[in-house]
């Protein structure tokens, strides 16, 4: 399977579509998932083009994991989550729906079941507020 630059995350990286951005530099973009599985669900997206982990440049992976850690720490601090789940799907049968590599940072709250993958859309004002708080904690 080859990378298709018309995917929605590539459009967001190019600035063609809006996002609740948490952080951005030359290598990566961090944004709120608009169909969150829990409050504070964030996506870390390397800008380098790959469909997923399987075709990614190891150098791009090396560069992004410290950011994944930093964002996970900030998300945990801001949300007060009891734990953080890191998820990453490779190809449609495994649950991937957007074919540009990304890492899900999903806060887990004691006693609260995680919501469905790509379930209900969250309130934009709440997402914007969370994005600002997580950005400030980075
Ligand atoms: P995956 O199934 O791993 O490919 O995850 C794609 C994720 O992107 C899902 O959790 C969706 O909720 C999320 N998503 C889809 N479209 C958008 C968007 N425009 N902005 C933010 N998150 C999105």
mmCIF file of C-alpha atoms and ligand atoms in Angstrom, residues 8-9 12 17-20 31-37 41 43 45 51 87-91 94-100 102-104 106 116-121 127, ligand 1:
data_model
loop_
_atom_site.group_PDB
_atom_site.id
_atom_site.type_symbol
_atom_site.label_atom_id
_atom_site.label_comp_id
_atom_site.label_asym_id
_atom_site.label_seq_id
_atom_site.Cartn_x
_atom_site.Cartn_y
_atom_site.Cartn_z
ATOM 1 C CA UNK A 8 -7.353 14.190 6.277
ATOM 2 C CA UNK A 9 -4.264 14.480 8.511
ATOM 3 C CA UNK A 12 -4.515 19.396 8.400
ATOM 4 C CA UNK A 17 -8.433 21.882 7.235
ATOM 5 C CA UNK A 18 -8.868 23.196 10.794
ATOM 6 C CA UNK A 19 -7.750 21.411 13.952
ATOM 7 C CA UNK A 20 -7.610 21.984 17.690
ATOM 8 C CA UNK A 31 -4.041 17.932 18.108
ATOM 9 C CA UNK A 32 -7.201 16.955 19.941
ATOM 10 C CA UNK A 33 -9.075 13.954 18.525
ATOM 11 C CA UNK A 34 -12.518 15.329 17.620
ATOM 12 C CA UNK A 35 -14.153 11.933 18.275
ATOM 13 C CA UNK A 36 -12.430 11.303 21.618
ATOM 14 C CA UNK A 37 -12.506 7.938 23.351
ATOM 15 C CA UNK A 41 -7.757 12.177 23.790
ATOM 16 C CA UNK A 43 -3.179 12.589 18.522
ATOM 17 C CA UNK A 45 1.203 13.084 14.126
ATOM 18 C CA UNK A 51 0.745 5.347 6.096
ATOM 19 C CA UNK A 87 -2.665 3.255 20.765
ATOM 20 C CA UNK A 88 -1.548 3.048 17.168
ATOM 21 C CA UNK A 89 -3.370 1.151 14.390
ATOM 22 C CA UNK A 90 -1.866 -0.290 11.214
ATOM 23 C CA UNK A 91 -4.191 -0.862 8.238
ATOM 24 C CA UNK A 94 -6.469 -3.441 12.659
ATOM 25 C CA UNK A 95 -8.744 -0.409 13.116
ATOM 26 C CA UNK A 96 -6.884 2.282 11.171
ATOM 27 C CA UNK A 97 -9.201 4.833 9.545
ATOM 28 C CA UNK A 98 -6.809 7.665 8.622
ATOM 29 C CA UNK A 99 -3.808 6.510 6.632
ATOM 30 C CA UNK A 100 -1.127 8.872 7.904
ATOM 31 C CA UNK A 102 -0.367 8.866 14.252
ATOM 32 C CA UNK A 103 -0.238 7.927 17.916
ATOM 33 C CA UNK A 104 -3.311 8.074 20.139
ATOM 34 C CA UNK A 106 -5.946 8.258 25.543
ATOM 35 C CA UNK A 116 -15.736 3.499 21.132
ATOM 36 C CA UNK A 117 -12.931 4.132 18.619
ATOM 37 C CA UNK A 118 -13.948 7.178 16.498
ATOM 38 C CA UNK A 119 -17.324 7.427 18.297
ATOM 39 C CA UNK A 120 -19.208 10.659 19.117
ATOM 40 C CA UNK A 121 -17.942 14.110 18.166
ATOM 41 C CA UNK A 127 -11.695 20.693 22.813
HETATM 42 P P1 LIG B 1 -7.199 5.694 13.389
HETATM 43 O O1 LIG B 1 -8.450 4.889 13.407
HETATM 44 O O2 LIG B 1 -6.101 5.179 14.267
HETATM 45 O O3 LIG B 1 -6.753 5.932 11.967
HETATM 46 O O4 LIG B 1 -7.551 7.058 14.077
HETATM 47 C C1 LIG B 1 -8.042 8.160 13.419
HETATM 48 C C2 LIG B 1 -8.518 9.069 14.517
HETATM 49 O O5 LIG B 1 -8.668 10.337 13.955
HETATM 50 C C3 LIG B 1 -9.851 8.667 15.135
HETATM 51 O O6 LIG B 1 -9.689 8.525 16.531
HETATM 52 C C4 LIG B 1 -10.770 9.829 14.783
HETATM 53 O O7 LIG B 1 -11.621 10.131 15.845
HETATM 54 C C5 LIG B 1 -9.783 10.948 14.528
HETATM 55 N N1 LIG B 1 -10.190 11.968 13.596
HETATM 56 C C6 LIG B 1 -10.791 11.793 12.388
HETATM 57 N N2 LIG B 1 -10.943 12.979 11.766
HETATM 58 C C7 LIG B 1 -10.415 13.912 12.587
HETATM 59 C C8 LIG B 1 -10.252 15.333 12.513
HETATM 60 N N3 LIG B 1 -10.687 16.034 11.454
HETATM 61 N N4 LIG B 1 -9.673 15.970 13.551
HETATM 62 C C9 LIG B 1 -9.232 15.281 14.618
HETATM 63 N N5 LIG B 1 -9.335 13.958 14.747
HETATM 64 C C10 LIG B 1 -9.933 13.270 13.744
#
